[in-house]
Coordinates of C-alpha atoms in Angstrom, one line a residue:
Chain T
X1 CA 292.8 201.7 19.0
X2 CA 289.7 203.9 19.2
X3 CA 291.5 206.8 16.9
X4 CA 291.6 204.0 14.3
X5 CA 289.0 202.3 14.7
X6 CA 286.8 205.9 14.0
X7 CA 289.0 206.7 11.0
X8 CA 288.2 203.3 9.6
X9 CA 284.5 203.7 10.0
X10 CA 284.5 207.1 8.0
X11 CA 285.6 205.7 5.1
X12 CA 283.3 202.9 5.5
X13 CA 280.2 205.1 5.8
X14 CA 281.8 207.6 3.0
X15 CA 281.9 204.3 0.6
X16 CA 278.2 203.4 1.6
X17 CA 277.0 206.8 1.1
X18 CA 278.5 207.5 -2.6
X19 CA 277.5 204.0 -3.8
X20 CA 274.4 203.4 -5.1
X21 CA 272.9 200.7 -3.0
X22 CA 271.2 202.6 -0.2
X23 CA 270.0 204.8 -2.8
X24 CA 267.5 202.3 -5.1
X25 CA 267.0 200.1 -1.6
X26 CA 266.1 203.1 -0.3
X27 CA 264.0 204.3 -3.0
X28 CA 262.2 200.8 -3.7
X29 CA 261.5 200.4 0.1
X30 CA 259.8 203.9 0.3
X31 CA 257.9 203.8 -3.2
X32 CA 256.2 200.4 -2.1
X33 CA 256.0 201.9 1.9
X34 CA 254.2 205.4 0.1
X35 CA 251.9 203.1 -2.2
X36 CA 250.9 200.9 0.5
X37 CA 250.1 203.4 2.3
X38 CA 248.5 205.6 0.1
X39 CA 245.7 202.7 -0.7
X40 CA 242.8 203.3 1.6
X41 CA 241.3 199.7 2.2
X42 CA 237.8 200.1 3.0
X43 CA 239.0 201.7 6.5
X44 CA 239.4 198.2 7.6
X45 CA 241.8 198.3 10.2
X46 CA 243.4 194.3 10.0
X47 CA 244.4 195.5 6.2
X48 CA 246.3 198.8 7.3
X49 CA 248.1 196.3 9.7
X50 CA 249.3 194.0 6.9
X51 CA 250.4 197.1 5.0
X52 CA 252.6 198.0 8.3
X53 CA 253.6 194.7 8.4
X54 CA 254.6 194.6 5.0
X55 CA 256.2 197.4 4.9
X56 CA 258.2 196.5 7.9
X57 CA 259.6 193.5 6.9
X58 CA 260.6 195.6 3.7
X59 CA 262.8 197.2 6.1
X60 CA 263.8 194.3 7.8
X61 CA 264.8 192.5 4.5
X62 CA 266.6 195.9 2.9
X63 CA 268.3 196.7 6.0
X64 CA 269.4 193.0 6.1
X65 CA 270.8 193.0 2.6
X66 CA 272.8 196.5 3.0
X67 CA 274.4 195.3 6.6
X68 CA 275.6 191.6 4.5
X69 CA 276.5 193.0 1.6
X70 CA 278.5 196.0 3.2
X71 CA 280.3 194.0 5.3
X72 CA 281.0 190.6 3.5
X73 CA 283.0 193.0 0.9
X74 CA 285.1 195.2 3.2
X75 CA 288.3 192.7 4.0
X76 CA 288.1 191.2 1.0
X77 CA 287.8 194.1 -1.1
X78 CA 291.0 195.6 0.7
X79 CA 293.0 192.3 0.1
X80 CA 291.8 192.5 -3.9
X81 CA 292.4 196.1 -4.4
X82 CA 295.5 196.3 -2.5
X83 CA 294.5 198.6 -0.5
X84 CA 295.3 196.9 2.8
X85 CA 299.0 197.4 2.1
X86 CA 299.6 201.1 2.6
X87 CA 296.9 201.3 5.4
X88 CA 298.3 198.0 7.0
X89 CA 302.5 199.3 6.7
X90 CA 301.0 202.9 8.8
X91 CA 300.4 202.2 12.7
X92 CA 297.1 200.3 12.0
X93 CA 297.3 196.9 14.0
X94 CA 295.0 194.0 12.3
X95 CA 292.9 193.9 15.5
X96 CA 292.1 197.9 14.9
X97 CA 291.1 196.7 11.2
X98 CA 288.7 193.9 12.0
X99 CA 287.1 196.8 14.7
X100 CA 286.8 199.8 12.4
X101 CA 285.1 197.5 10.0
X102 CA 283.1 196.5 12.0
X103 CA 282.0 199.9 13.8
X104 CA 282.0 201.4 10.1
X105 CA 279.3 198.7 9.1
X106 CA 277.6 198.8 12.2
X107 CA 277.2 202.2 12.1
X108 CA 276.4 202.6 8.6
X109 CA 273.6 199.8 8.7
X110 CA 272.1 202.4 12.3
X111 CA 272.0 205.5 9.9
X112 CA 270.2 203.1 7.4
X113 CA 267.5 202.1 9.7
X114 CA 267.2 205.7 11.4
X115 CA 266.4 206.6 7.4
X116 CA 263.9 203.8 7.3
X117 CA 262.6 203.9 10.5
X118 CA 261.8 207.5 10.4
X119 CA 259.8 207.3 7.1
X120 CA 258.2 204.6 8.0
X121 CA 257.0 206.4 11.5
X122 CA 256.0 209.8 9.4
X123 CA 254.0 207.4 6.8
X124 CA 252.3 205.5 9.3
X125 CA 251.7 208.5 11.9
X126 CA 249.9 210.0 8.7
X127 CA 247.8 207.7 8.5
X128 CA 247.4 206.6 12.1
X129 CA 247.7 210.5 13.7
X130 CA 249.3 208.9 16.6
X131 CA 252.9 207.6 17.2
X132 CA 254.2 205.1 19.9
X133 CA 257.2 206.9 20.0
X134 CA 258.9 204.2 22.9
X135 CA 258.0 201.5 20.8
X136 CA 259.2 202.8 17.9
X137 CA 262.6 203.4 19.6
X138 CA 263.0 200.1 20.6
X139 CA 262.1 198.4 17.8
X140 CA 264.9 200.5 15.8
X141 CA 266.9 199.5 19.0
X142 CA 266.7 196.2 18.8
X143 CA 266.7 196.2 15.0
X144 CA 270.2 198.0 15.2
X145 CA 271.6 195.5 18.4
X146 CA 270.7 192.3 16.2
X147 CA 272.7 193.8 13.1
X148 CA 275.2 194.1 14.9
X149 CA 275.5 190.7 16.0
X150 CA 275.3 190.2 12.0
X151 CA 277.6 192.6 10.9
X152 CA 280.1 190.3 13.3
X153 CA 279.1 187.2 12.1
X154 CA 279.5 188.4 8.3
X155 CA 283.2 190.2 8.9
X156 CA 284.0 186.5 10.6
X157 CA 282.8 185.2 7.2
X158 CA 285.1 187.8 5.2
X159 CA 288.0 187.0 6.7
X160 CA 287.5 183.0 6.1
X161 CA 285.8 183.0 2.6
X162 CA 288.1 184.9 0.4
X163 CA 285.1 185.8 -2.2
X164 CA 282.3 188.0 -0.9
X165 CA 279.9 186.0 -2.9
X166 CA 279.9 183.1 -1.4
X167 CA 280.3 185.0 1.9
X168 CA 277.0 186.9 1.7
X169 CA 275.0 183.6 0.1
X170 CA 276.2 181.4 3.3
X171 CA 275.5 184.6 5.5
X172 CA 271.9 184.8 4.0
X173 CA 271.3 181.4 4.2
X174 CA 272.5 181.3 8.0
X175 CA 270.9 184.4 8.9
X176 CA 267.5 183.4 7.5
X177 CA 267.9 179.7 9.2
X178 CA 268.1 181.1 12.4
X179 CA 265.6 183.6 12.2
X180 CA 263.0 181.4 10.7
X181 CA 264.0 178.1 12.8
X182 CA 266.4 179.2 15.2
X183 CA 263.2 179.7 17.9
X184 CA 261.9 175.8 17.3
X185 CA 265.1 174.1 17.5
X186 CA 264.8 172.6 21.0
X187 CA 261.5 171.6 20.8
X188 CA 262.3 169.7 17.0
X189 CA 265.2 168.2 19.4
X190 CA 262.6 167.2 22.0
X191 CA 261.4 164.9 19.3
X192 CA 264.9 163.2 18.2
X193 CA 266.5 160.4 19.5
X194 CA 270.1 160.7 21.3
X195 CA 272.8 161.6 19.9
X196 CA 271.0 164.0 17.1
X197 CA 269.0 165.3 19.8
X198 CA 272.6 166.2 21.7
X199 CA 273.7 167.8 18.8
X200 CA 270.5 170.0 18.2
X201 CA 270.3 171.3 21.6
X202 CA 273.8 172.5 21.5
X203 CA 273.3 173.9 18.3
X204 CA 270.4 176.3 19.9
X205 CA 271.9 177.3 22.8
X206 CA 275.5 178.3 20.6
X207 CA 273.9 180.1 17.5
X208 CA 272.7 184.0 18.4
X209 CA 268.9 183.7 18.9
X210 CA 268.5 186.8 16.0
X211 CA 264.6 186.2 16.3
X212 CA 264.4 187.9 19.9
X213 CA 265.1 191.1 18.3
X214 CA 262.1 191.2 16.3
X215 CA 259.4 193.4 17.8
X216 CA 257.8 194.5 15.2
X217 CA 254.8 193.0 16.1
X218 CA 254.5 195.8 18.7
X219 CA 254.0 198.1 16.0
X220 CA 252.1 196.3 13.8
X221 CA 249.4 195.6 16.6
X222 CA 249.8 199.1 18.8
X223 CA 250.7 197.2 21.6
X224 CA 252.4 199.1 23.9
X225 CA 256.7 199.0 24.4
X226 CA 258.4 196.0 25.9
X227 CA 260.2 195.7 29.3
X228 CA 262.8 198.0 29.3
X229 CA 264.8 195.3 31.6
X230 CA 264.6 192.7 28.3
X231 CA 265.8 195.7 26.1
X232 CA 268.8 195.8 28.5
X233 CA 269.2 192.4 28.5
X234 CA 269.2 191.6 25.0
X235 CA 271.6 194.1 24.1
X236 CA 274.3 192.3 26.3
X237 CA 273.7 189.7 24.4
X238 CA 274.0 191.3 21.2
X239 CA 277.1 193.2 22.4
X240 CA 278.6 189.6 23.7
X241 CA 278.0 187.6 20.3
X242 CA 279.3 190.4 18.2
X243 CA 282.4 191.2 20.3
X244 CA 282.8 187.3 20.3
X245 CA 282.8 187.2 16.6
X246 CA 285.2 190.3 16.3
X247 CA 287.2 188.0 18.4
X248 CA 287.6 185.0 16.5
X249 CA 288.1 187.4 13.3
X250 CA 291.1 188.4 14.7
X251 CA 292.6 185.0 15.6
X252 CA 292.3 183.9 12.4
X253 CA 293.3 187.0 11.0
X254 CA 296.3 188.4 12.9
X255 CA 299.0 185.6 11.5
X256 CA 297.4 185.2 8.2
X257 CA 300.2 186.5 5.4
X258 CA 299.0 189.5 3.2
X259 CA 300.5 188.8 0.0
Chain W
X1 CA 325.2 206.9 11.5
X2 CA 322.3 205.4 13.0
X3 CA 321.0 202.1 11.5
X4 CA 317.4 202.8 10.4
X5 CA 316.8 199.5 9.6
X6 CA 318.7 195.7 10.9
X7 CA 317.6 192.6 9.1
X8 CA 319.7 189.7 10.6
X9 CA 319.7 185.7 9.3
X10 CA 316.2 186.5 8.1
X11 CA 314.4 183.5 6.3
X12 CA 311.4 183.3 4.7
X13 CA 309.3 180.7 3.3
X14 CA 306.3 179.7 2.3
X15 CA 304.5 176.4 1.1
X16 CA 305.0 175.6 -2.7
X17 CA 301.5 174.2 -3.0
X18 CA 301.0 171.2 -5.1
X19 CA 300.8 167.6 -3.8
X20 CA 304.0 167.7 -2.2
X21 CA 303.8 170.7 -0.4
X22 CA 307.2 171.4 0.0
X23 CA 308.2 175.1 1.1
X24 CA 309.6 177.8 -1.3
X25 CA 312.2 179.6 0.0
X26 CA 311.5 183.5 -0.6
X27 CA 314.4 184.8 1.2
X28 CA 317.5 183.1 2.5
X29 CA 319.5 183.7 5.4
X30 CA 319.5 187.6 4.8
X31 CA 321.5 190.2 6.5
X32 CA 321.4 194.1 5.9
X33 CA 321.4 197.4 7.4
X34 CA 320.1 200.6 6.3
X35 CA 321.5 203.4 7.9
X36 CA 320.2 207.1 8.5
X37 CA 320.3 209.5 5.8
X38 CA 321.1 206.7 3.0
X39 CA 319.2 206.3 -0.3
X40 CA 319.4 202.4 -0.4
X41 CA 318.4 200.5 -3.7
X42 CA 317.4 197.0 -3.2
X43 CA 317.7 195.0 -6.4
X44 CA 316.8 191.8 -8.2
X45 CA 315.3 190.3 -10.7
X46 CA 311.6 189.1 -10.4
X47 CA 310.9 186.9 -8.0
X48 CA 314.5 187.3 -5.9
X49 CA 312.7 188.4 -2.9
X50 CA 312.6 192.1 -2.9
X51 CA 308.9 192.5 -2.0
X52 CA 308.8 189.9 0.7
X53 CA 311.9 191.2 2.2
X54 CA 309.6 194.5 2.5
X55 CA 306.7 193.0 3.6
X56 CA 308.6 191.3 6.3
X57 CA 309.9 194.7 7.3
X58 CA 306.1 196.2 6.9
X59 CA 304.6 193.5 9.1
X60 CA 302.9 192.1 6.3
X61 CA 304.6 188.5 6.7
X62 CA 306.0 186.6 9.2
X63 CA 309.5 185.4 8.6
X64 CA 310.1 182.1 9.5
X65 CA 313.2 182.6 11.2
X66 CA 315.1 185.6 12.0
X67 CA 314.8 189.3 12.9
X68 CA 313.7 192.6 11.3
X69 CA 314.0 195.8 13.4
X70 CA 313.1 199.5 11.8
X71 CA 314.7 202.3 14.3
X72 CA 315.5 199.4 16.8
X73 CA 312.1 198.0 17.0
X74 CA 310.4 194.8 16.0
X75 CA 308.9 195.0 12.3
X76 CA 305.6 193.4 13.8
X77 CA 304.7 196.1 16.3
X78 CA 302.7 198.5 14.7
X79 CA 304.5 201.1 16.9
X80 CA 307.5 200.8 14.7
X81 CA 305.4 202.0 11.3
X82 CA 305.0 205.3 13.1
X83 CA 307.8 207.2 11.3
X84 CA 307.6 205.1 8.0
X85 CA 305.9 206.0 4.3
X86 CA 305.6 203.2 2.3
X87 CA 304.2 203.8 -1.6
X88 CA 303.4 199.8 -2.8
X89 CA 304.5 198.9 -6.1
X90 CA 300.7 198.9 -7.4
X91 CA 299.5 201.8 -6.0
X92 CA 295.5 200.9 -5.2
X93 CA 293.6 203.6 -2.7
X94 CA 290.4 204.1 -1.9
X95 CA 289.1 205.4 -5.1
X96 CA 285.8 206.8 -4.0
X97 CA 287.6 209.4 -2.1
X98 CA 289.4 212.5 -3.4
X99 CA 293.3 212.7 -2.6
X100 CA 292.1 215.1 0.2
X101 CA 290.2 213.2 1.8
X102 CA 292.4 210.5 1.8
X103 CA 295.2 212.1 3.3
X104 CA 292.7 213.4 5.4
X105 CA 292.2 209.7 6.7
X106 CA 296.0 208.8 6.8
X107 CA 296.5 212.1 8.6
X108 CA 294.0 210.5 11.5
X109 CA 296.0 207.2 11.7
X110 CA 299.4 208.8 12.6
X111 CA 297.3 211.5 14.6
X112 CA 298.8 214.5 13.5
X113 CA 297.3 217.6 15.3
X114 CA 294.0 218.9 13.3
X115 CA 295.9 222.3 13.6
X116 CA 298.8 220.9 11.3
X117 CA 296.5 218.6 8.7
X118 CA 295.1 221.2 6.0
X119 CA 298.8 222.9 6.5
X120 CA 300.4 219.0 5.7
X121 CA 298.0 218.1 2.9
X122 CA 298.6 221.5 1.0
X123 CA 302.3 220.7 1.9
X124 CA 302.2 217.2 0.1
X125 CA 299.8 217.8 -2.4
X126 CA 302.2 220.6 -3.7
X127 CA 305.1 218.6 -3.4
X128 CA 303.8 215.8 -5.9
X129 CA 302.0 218.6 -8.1
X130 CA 298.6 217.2 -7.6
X131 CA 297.1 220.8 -5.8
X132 CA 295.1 221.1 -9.0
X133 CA 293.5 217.7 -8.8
X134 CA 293.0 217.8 -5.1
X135 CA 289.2 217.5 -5.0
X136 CA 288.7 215.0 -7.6
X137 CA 287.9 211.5 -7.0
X138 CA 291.2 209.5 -7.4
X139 CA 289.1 207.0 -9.6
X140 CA 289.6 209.8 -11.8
X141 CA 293.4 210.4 -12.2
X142 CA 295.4 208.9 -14.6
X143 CA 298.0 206.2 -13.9
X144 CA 300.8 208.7 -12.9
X145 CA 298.8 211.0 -11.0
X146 CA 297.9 207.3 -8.4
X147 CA 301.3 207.0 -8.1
X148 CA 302.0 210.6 -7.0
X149 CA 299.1 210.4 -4.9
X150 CA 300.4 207.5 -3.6
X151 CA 303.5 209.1 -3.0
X152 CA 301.5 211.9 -1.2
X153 CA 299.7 209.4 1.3
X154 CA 303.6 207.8 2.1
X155 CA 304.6 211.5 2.7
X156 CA 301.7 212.4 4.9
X157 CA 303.4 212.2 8.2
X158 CA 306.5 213.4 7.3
X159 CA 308.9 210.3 7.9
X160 CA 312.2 209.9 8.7
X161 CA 312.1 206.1 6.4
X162 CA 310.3 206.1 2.6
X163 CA 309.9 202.4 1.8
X164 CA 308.7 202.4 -2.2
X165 CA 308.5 199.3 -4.1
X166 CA 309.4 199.9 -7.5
X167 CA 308.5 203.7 -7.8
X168 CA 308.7 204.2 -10.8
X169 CA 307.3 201.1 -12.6
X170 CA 304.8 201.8 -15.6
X171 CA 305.4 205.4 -15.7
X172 CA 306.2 207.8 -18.5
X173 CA 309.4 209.5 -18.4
X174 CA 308.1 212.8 -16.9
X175 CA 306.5 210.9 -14.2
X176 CA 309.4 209.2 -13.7
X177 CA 311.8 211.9 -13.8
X178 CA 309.0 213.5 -11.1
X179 CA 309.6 210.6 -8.9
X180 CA 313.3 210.8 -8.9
X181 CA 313.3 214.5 -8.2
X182 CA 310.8 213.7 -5.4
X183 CA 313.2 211.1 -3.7
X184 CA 316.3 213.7 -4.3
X185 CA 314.5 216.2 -2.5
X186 CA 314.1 213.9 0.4
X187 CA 317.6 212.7 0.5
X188 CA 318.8 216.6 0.4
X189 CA 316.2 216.6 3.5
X190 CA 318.1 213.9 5.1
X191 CA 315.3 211.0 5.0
X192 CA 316.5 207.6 4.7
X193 CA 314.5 205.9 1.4
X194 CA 314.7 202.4 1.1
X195 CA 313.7 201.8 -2.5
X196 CA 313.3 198.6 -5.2
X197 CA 313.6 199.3 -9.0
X198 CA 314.3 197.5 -12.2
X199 CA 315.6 201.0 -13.3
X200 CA 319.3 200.6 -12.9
X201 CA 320.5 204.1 -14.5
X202 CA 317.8 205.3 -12.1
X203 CA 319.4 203.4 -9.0
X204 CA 323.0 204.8 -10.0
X205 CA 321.8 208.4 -10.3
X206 CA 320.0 208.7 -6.8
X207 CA 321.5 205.8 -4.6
X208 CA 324.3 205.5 -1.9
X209 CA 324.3 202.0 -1.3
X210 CA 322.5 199.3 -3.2
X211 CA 321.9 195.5 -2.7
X212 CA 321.5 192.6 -5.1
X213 CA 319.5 189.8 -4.3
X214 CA 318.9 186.5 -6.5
X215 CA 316.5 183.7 -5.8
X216 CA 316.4 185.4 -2.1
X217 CA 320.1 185.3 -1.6
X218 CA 322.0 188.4 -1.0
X219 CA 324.3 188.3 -3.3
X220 CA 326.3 191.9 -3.1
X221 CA 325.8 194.9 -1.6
X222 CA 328.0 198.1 -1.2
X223 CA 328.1 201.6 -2.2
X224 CA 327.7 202.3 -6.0
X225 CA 330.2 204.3 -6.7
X226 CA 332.4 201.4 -4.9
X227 CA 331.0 199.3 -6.7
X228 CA 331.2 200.3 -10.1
X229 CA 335.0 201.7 -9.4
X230 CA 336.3 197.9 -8.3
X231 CA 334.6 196.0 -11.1
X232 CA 335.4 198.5 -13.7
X233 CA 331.3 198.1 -15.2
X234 CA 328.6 199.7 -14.6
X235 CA 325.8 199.2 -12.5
X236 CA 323.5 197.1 -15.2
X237 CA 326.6 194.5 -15.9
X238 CA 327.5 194.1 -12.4
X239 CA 323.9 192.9 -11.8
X240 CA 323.3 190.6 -14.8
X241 CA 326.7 189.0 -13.8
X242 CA 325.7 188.9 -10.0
X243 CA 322.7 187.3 -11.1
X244 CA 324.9 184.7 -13.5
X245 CA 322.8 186.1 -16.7
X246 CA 324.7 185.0 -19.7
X247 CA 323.7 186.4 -23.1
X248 CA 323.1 184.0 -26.1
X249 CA 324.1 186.5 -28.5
X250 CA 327.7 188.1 -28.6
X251 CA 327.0 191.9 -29.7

């Protein structure tokens, strides 16, 4: 399965690399990162940390939209093109598919952020002439663990919404939901009578709490690196909601007819 | 000889769609063997079942009732596409990659030793005359030069069963004629090919056996030269009047 699995990834990180989307989000990201950064604001030190902050969730938003966009395409694109047949008729099982997509994707969307992550860490040690290299790390860490958990969720998507349009729009929407409300759900259901408040409750404790892996307030505000034992902790967590989607890809994929 | 492949009382169907949703029936109640060595043609007009009969036998459908075996084991283990090349009728690959490259990729999926991959690609990509070309991105090559690379990827791990869906279909005469010599070559190396086609001069030339299939049911099959002495016609009568085509005009 491994042997597969790695030989399915190539090509996924070969397609990323000779299309052009990396390329201009790339570019954009490190045009506005080197402007920003270029601007001296009076020394005042709150203003650099807007521009980090800025410039981070640049990195959060471009990395978001390459992991999405990456993956809601791969099993559909195969299916359209055709080229599922001759890979599918060699000794390739559908589960080895649905996991060399996703390690492909996943580790496409890591080489991304190690790209991002490490311009953004020469730009900002620049200007800073220091670097917290251990929260650095784990930001890119957790960055990476909580695409994961995406890249699942989006290849789950691919395999029930045939077009990758409408794939990456609900994948957005959902992603963005949970990372802007996701956090506030129980106490909104605090507030709601029964059952809605049921319902709610359930919904936050079933939907992958995305928002724990964002620490990049520990960069914005130099404060320090997080317990390693929470770095541990939420990548189980990660690793448990992305295997978990792999998982119900492959139900729903292994019977489906290819024709 | 060996039977390569056993399909027994296999049925396939599928739902019509509509309001109704009644089922189609694909393929009916089919029965065939394939054995070693043989150049088998599987024939019919559109829509008589040829491709679903192969993507039953590629694991690319589930048949609704009966059995499919390729060199005595089940069609849906992928264990039993381990000594298989299949070239689809639309020929589709990865077109940001160059033919190496992607042979380099197919090469990783049947695991042949990294000692023996460079040797097998040059081996291929000579075979299908596409050494030239071998660095170009295949979004490049022209409709015949797909197909040959296609043909190139179902070579790859050298297998003892070619299944091609229509070969041949939308290509010039040379390419054609290249396709024909290809599957020759492999018959002379004792590979069993397993191959649709609306070319029936083509089928006569290279086939032992063929079969004829209408509206999914097998409706002859038998070797050709058998064939054509007992009926007296050639291969292109015998199937329009297996498939009950009557002409409007007397000629």
């Amino acid at each position: 399965m491994m042997n597969n699995a790695f030989a399915l990834a190539g090509i996924v990180i070969k397609e990323l690399y000779r299309r052009k989307d990396f390329y201009v989000l790339f570019i954009l990201t490190a045009l506005l990162t080197l402007l920003l950064g270029s601007i001296n604001f009076f020394n005042e030190q709150n203003i650099a940390r807007y521009v980090k902050e800025f410039c981070l969730l640049l990195i959060w938003i471009a990395s978001l939209v390459i992991a999405v966009t990456t993956t809601a395409r791969q099993i559909p694109a195969e299916r359209e093109q055709r080229t599922i047949f001759p890979l599918l008729a060699k000794p390739v099982s559908r589960g080895d598919l649905i996991f060399g997509k996703f390690l492909g994707c996943w580790i496409a969307s890591g080489i991304v952020l190690v790209v991002f992550y490490v311009f953004f860490a020469v730009i900002t040690g620049a200007r800073e002439h220091h670097i917290h290299v251990a929260a650095y790390f784990q930001a890119f860490w957790m960055h990476w663990m909580m695409l994961g958990v995406v890249v699942g969720m989006v290849l789950l998507g691919s395999i029930v919404f045939a077009a990758p349009s409408s794939n990456s729009t609900i994948s957005f929407v959902v992603i963005l939901g949970i990372l802007l409300v996701g956090r506030h759900l129980n106490k909104v259901a605090d507030s709601l009578a029964e059952p809605t408040s049921s319902i709610l409750y359930t919904v936050y404790y079933v939907i992958p709490h995305l928002e724990f892996y964002d620490l990049r307030d520990l960069i914005v505000h130099n404060a320090g690196s997080a317990p390693w034992w929470a770095v541990g902790v939420a990548t189980i967590y990660a690793m448990v909601y992305a295997a978990l989607f792999q998982f119900v890809a492959w139900m729903t994929f292994r019977r489906k007819a290819l024709n | 000889m060996a039977e390569v492949i056993k399909v027994e009382k296999l049925t396939v169907e599928f739902p019509a769609g509509g309001a109704g949703q009644q089922t189609k029936v694909a393929v009916k109640n089919l029965n065939l063997t394939v054995s070693s060595g043989e150049v088998f043609g599987f024939l019919g007009p559109n829509g008589a079942g040829k491709t679903t009969t192969m993507n039953v036998l590629l694991g690319f459908v589930n048949p609704t009732s009966g059995s499919a075996s390729i060199f005595g084991v089940d069609v849906r283990q992928p264990i039993a596409r381990q000594r298989i090349g299949y070239l689809p009728e639309l020929t589709y690959y990865y077109k940001f990659l160059t033919a190496e490259e992607l042979l380099r990729f197919y090469a990783k999926v049947f695991r042949i030793p990294k000692d023996q991959v460079e040797s097998r690609i040059d081996e291929v990509l000579k075979l299908v005359e596409l050494e030239h070309a071998r660095k170009r991105l295949i979004k490049t090559y022209s409709k015949g030069m797909q197909q040959r690379a296609g043909l190139a990827q179902a070579l790859i791990n050298d297998p003892d069963l070619l299944i091609l869906d229509e070969p041949t279909s939308g290509l010039d005469p040379i390419g054609r004629m290249k396709v024909r010599e290809i599957i020759q070559r492999l018959k002379n190396e004792g590979k069993t090919v397993f191959f649709s086609s609306h070319e029936l001069g083509e089928v006569e030339t290279v086939c032992d056996r063929v079969a004829i299939l209408n509206q999914g049911e097998l409706k002859v099959t038998g070797r050709v030269d058998d064939l054509v002495r007992e009926n007296q016609m050639n291969l292109e009568k015998i199937f329009l009047e297996m498939i009950g085509y009557k002409s409007p005009v007397t000629v």
